Short mmCIF file of C-alpha atoms and ligand atoms in Angstrom, two decimals:
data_model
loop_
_atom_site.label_atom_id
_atom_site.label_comp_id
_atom_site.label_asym_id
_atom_site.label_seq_id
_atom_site.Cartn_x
_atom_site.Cartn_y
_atom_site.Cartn_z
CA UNK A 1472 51.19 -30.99 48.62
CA UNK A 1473 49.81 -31.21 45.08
CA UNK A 1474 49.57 -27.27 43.61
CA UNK A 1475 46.19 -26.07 42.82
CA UNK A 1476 44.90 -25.09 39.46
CA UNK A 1477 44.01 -21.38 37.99
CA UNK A 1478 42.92 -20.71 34.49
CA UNK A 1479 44.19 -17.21 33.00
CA UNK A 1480 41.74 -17.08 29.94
CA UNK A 1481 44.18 -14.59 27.99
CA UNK A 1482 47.29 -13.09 27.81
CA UNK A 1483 46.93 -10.14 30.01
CA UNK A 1484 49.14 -6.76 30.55
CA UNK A 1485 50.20 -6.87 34.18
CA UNK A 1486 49.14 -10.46 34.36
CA UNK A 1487 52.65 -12.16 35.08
CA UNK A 1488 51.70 -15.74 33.59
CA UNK A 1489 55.02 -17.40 33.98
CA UNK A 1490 55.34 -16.78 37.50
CA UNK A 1491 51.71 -17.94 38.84
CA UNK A 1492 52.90 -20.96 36.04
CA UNK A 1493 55.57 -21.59 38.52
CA UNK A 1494 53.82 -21.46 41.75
CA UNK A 1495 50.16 -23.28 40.23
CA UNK A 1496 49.08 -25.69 37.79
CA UNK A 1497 48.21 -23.03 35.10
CA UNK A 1498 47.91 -25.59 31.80
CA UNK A 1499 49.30 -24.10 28.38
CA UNK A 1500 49.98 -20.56 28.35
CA UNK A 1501 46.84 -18.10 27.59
CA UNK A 1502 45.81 -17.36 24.03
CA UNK A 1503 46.27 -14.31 22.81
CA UNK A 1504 42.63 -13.26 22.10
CA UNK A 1505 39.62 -14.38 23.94
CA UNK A 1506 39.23 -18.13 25.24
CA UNK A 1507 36.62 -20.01 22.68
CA UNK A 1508 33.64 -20.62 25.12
CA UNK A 1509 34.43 -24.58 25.03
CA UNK A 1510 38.17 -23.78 25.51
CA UNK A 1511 36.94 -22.45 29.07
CA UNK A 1512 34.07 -25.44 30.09
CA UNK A 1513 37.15 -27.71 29.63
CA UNK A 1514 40.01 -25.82 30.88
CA UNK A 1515 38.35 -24.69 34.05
CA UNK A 1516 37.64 -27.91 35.16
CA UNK A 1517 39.22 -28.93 38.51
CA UNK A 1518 40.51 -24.44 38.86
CA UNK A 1519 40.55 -23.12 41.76
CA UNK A 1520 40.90 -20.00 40.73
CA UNK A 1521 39.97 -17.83 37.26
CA UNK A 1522 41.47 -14.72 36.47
CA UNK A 1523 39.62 -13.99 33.22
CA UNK A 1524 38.38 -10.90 31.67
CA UNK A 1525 34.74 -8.84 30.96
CA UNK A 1526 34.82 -11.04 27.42
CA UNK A 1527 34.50 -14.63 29.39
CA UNK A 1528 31.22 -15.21 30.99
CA UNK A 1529 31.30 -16.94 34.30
CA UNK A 1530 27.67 -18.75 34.99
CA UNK A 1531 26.46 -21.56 36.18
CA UNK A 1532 27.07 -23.79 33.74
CA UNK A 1533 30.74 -22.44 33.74
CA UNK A 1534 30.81 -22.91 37.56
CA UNK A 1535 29.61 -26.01 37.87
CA UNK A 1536 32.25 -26.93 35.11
CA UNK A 1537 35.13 -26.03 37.30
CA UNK A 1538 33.56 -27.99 40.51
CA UNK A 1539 33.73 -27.44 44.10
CA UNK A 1540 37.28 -26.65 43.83
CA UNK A 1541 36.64 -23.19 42.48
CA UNK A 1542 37.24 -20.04 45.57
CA UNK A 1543 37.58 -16.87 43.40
CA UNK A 1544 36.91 -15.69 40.06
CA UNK A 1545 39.21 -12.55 39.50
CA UNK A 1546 37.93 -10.10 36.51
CA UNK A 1547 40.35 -8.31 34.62
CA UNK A 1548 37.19 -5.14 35.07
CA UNK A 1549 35.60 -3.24 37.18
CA UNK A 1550 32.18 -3.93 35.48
CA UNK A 1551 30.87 -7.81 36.32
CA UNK A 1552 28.07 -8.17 34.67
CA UNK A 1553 29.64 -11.02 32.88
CA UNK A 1554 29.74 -13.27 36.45
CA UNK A 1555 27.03 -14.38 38.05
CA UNK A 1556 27.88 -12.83 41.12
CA UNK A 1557 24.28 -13.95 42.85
CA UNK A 1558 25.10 -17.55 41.83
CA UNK A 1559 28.94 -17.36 43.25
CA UNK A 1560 27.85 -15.76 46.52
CA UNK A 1561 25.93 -18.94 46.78
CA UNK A 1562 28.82 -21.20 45.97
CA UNK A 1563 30.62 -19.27 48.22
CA UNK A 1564 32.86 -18.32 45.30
CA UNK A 1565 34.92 -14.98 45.71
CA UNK A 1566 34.42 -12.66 43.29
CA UNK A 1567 36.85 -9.95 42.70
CA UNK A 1568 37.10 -6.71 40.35
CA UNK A 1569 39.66 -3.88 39.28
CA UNK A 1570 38.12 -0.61 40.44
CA UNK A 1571 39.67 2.65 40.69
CA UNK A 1572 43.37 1.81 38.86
CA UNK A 1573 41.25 2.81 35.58
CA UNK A 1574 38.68 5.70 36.85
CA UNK A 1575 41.41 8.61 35.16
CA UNK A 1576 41.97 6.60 31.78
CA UNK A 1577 37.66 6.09 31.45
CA UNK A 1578 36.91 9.26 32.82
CA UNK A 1579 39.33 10.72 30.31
CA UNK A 1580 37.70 8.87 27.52
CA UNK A 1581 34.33 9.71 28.32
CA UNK A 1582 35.46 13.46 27.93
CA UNK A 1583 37.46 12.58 24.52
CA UNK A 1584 33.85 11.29 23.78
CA UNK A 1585 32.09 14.10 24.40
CA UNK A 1586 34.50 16.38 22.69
CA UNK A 1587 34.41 14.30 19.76
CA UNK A 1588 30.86 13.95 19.00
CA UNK A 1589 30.04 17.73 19.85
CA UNK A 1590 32.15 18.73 17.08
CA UNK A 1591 31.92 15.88 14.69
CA UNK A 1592 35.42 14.98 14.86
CA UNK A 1593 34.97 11.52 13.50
CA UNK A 1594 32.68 12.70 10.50
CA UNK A 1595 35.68 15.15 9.88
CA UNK A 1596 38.35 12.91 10.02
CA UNK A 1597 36.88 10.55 7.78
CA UNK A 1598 35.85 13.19 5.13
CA UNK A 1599 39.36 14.60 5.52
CA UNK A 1600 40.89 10.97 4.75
CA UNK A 1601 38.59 10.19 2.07
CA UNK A 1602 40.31 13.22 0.21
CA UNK A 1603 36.88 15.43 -0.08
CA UNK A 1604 38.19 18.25 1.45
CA UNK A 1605 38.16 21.20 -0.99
CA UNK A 1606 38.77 24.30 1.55
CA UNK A 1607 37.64 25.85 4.46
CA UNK A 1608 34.13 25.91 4.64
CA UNK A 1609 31.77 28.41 6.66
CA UNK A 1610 29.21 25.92 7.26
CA UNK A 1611 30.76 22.95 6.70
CA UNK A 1612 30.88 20.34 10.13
CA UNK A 1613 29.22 22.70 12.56
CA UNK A 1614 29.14 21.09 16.00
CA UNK A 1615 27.53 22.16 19.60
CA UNK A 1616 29.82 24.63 22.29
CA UNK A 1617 30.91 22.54 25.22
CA UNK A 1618 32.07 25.31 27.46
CA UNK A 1619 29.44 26.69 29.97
CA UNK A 1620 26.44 24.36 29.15
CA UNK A 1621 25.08 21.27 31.11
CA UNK A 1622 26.75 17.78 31.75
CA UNK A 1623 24.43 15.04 33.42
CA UNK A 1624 25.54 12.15 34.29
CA UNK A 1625 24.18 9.22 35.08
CA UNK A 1626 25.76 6.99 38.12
CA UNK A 1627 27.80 9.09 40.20
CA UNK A 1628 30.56 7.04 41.36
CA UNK A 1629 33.88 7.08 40.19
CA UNK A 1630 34.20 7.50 37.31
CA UNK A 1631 31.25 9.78 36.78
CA UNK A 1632 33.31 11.96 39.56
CA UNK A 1633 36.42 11.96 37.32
CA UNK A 1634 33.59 12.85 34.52
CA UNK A 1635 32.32 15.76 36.56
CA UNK A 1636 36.24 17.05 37.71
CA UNK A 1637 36.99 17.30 33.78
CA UNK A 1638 34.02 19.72 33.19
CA UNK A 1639 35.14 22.28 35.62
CA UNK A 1640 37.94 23.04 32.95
CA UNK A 1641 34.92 23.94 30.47
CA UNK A 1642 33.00 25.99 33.19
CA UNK A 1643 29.83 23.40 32.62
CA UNK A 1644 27.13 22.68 35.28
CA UNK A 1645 26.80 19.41 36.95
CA UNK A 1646 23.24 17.42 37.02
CA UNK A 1647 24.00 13.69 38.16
CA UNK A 1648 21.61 10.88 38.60
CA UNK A 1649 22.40 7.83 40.81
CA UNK A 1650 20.06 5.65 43.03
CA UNK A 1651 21.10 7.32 46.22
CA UNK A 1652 21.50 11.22 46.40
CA UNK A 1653 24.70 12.09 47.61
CA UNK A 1654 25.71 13.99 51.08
CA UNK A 1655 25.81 17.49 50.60
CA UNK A 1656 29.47 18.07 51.38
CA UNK A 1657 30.09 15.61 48.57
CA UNK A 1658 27.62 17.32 45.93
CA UNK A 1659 29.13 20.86 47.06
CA UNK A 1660 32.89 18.91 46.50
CA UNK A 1661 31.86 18.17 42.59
CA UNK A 1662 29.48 21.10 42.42
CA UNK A 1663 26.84 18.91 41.33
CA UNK A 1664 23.16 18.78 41.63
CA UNK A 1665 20.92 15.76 42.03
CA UNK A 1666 18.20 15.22 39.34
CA UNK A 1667 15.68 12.43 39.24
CA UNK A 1668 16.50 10.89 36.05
CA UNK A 1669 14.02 12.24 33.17
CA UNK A 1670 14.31 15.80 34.67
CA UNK A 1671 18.12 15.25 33.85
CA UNK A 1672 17.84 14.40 29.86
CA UNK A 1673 15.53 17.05 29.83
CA UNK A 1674 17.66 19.54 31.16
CA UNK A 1675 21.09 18.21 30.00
CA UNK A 1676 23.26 19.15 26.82
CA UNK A 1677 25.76 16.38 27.14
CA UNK A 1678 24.37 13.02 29.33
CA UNK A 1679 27.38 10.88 30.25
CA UNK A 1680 26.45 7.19 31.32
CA UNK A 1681 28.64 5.57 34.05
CA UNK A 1682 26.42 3.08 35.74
CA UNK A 1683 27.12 -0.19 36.13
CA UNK A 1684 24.89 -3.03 34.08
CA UNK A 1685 22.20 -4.64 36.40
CA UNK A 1686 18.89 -5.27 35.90
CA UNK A 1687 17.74 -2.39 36.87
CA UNK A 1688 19.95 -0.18 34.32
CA UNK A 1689 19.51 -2.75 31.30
CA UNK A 1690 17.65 -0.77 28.01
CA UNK A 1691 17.28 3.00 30.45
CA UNK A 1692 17.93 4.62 27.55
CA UNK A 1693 15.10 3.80 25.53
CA UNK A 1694 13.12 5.60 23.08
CA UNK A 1695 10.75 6.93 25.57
CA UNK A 1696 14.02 8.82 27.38
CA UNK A 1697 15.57 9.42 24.02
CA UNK A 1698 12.86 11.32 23.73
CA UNK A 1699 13.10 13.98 26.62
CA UNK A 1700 16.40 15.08 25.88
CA UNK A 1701 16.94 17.95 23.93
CA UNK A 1702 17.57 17.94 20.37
CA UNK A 1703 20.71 19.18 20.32
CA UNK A 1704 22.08 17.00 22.82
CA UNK A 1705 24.97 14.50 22.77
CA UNK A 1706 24.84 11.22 24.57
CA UNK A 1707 28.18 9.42 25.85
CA UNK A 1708 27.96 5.82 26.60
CA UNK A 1709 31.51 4.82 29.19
CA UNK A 1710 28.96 2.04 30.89
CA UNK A 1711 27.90 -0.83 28.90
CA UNK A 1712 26.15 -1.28 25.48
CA UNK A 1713 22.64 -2.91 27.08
CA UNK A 1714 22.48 0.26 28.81
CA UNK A 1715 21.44 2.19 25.87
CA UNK A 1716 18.72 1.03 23.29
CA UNK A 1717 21.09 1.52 20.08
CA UNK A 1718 18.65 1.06 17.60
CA UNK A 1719 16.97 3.83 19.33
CA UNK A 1720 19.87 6.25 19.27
CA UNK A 1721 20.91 5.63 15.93
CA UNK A 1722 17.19 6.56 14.73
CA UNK A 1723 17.12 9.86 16.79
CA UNK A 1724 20.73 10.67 14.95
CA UNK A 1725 19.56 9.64 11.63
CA UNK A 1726 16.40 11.92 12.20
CA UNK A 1727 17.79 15.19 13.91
CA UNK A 1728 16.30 13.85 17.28
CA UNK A 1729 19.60 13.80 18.67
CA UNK A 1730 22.60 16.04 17.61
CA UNK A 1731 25.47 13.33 18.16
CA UNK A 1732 26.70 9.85 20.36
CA UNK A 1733 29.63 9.00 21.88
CA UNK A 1734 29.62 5.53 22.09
CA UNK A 1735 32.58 2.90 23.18
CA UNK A 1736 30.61 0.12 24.50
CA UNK A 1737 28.06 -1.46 22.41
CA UNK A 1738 24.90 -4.12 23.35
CA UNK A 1739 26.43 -7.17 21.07
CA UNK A 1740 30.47 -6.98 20.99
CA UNK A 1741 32.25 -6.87 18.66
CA UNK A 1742 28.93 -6.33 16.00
CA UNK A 1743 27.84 -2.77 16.10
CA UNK A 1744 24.08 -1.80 15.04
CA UNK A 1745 24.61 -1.50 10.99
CA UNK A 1746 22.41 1.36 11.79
CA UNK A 1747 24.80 2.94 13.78
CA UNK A 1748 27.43 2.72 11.56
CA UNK A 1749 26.08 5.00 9.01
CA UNK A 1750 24.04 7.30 11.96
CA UNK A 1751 25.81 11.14 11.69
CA UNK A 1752 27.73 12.42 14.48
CA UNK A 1753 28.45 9.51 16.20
CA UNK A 1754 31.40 8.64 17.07
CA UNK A 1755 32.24 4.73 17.62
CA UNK A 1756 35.22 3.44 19.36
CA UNK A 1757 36.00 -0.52 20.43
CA UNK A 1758 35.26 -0.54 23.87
CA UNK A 1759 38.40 1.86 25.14
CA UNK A 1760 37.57 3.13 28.10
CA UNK A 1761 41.17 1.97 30.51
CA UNK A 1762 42.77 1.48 27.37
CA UNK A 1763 46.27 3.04 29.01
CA UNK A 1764 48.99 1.16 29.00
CA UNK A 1765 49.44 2.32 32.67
CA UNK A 1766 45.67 1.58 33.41
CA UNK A 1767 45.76 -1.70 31.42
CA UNK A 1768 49.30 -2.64 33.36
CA UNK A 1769 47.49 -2.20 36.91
CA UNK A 1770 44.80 -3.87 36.24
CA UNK A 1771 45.97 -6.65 35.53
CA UNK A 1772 48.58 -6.13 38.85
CA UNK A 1773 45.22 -5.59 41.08
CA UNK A 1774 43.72 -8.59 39.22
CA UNK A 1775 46.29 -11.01 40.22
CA UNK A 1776 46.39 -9.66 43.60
CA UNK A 1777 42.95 -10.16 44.21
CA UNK A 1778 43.63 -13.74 42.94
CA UNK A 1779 46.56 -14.92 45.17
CA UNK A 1780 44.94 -12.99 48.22
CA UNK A 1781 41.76 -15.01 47.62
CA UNK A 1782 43.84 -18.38 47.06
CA UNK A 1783 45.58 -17.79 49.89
CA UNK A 1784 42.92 -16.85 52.19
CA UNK A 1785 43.75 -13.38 52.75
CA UNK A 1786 41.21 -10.66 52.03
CA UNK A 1787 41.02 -9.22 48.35
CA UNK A 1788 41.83 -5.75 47.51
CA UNK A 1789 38.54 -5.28 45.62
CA UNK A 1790 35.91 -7.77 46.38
CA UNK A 1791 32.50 -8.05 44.52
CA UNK A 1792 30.74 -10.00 46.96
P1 NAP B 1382 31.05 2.83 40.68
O1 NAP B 1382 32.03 3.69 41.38
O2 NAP B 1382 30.44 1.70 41.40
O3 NAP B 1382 29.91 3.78 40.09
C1 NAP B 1382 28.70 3.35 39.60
C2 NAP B 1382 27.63 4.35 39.97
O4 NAP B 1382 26.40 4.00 39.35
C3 NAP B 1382 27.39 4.45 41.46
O5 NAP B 1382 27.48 5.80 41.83
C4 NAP B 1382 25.97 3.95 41.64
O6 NAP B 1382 25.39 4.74 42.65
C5 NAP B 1382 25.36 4.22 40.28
N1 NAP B 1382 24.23 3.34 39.98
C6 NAP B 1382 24.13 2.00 40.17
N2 NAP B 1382 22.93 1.57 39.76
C7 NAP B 1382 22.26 2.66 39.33
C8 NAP B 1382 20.97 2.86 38.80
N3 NAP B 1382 20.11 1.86 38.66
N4 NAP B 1382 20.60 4.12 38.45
C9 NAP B 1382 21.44 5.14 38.61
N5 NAP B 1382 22.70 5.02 39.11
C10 NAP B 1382 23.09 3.79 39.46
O7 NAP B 1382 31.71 2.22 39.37
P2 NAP B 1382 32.75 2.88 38.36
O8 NAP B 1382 34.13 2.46 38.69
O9 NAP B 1382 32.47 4.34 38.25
O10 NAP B 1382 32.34 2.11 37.01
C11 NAP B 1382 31.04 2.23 36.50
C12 NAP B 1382 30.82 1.33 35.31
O11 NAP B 1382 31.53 1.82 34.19
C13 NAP B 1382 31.33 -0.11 35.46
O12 NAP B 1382 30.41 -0.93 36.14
C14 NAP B 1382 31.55 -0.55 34.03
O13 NAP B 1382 30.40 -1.19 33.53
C15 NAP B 1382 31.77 0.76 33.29
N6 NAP B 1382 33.17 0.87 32.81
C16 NAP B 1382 33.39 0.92 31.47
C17 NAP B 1382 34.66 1.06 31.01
C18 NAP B 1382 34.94 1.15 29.54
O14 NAP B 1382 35.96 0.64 29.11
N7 NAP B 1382 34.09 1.83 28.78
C19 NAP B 1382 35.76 1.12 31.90
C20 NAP B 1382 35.48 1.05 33.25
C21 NAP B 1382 34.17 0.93 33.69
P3 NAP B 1382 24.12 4.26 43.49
O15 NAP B 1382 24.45 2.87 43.94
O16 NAP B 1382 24.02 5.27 44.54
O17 NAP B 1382 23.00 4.34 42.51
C1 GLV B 1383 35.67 -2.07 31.39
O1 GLV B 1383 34.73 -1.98 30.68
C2 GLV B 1383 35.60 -2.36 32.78
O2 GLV B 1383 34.50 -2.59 33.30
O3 GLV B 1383 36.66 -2.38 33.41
#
């Protein structure tokens, strides 16, 4: 029997090439960074399976590149708002994600985040570096206190649990925001209370995001919500950059609106808003979140599980759809 085809789109930690190589009709080995977009249209052609990652965007045009061949498209994410999930339901086209194996290493980073912003590490770091430091200073890089004030955070699922279970050790209160409220027994486990969403940046001295990117969550933090937080509030961004209006935030920064960002995910990767760049208390890191090497390493073990399972018929670890 002839093997079938799968496209890898990069070299990937956990990801064990040379084996599926053996077993599949994988082409030349995966680049090292991400697959040029025509790289993909002609690669994929004739796959019946893609494990790619939240870089590559899977749509129709990409779809109908590969042909009727194609069963599952297996993201190396847990976000998958790079696939046209809608449009591969239709094809009947498994899609598959990597939740969970990277809640710890995001939620950890969201807290590193929040840390960082509320006392201007980055700011500090870079004036230390640049060799400006003359002495200790009495006012110099005052921040906000973390311990005992408000977290909210906005979507409640795992990772803004993991979020939530890190603030306990800083004796904060917990306002969350999702689309569904969540049973008491499991607001009383994370000692959280619900808040529609505007009641939540109002009340909120740190607002994590952790939703995923739909329509629905595309641009919610715009100017009008920048606006109802407090002014000496810190916003974290784990989600996605379209989630957040970042011309927006980095005008509240620049004009005291907003006392500091966290942000590792940004609307146009890899450009970041020049604005943002030179925006005070902000701290700016290239899209991080499961950057562990155990995180990265199981991923990418989950990703080609969901692959083969899919291939082969079985039922996916993680399906999408
Ligand atoms: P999850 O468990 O599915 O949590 C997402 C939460 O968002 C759910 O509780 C969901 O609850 C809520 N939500 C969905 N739509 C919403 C809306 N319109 N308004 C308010 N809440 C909404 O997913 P997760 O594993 O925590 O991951 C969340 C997202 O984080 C991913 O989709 C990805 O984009 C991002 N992420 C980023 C990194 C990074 O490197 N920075 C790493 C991992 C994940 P309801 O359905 O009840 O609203
Ligand atoms: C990272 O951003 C992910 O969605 O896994």
């Amino acid at each position: 029997m002839e093997r079938r085809t799968i496209l890898v789109t990069r070299r990937l930690p956990g990801v064990p090439w040379e084996d599926l190589a053996k077993r599949f009709r994988a082409g030349d080995p995966p680049p090292a960074g991400t697959m040029p977009r025509e790289e993909f249209l002609a690669r994929v052609r004739g796959a019946s399976g893609i494990l790619c990652t939240l870089a590559d965007r899977v749509d129709a045009e990409l779809m109908e590149a590969a042909g009727p061949s194609l069963v599952v498209v297996s993201n190396f994410a847990v976000g998958v708002n790079n696939v046209d999930v809608a449009g591969a339901t239709r094809r009947g086209i498994r899609v598959c994600n990597t939740p969970d194996v990277l809640t710890d290493a995001t939620a950890d980073l969201g807290f590193a985040l929040l840390l960082s912003a509320a006392r201007k590490v980055s700011d500090a770091d870079r004036f230390v570096r640049a060799g400006s430091w003359t002495g200790w200073d009495p006012w110099g890089f005052l921040g906000v206190p973390v311990a005992g004030k408000t977290l909210g955070i906005v979507g409640m699922g795992k990772i803004g649990a993991g979020v939530a279970r890190r603030s306990r050790g800083f004796s904060m209160k917990v306002l969350y925001h999702s689309r569904r409220r969540m049973p008491p027994s499991e607001e009383a486990g994370l000692a959280a209370s619900y808040r529609d969403l505007d009641a939540l940046l109002a009340e909120s001295d740190f607002v994590v995001l952790c939703v995923p990117l739909t329509p629905e969550t595309r641009g919610l933090i715009s100017t009008e919500r920048l606006g109802r937080m407090k002014r000496t509030a810190v916003l974290v961004n784990i989600a996605r950059g379209e989630v957040v209006d970042e011309e927006a935030v980095a005008t509240a920064l620049a004009e005291g609106r907003l006392f500091g960002a966290g942000l590792d995910v940004f609307e146009k990767e890899p450009r970041i808003h020049p604005k943002l760049l030179s925006a005070p208390s902000a701290v700016l890191l290239p899209h991080l979140g499961s950057a562990t090497g155990e995180a990265r390493e199981a991923m990418g073990r989950r990703a080609t599980e969901n692959l083969l399972a899919a291939l082969d018929g079985r039922e996916p670890a993680s399906p999408v759809n």
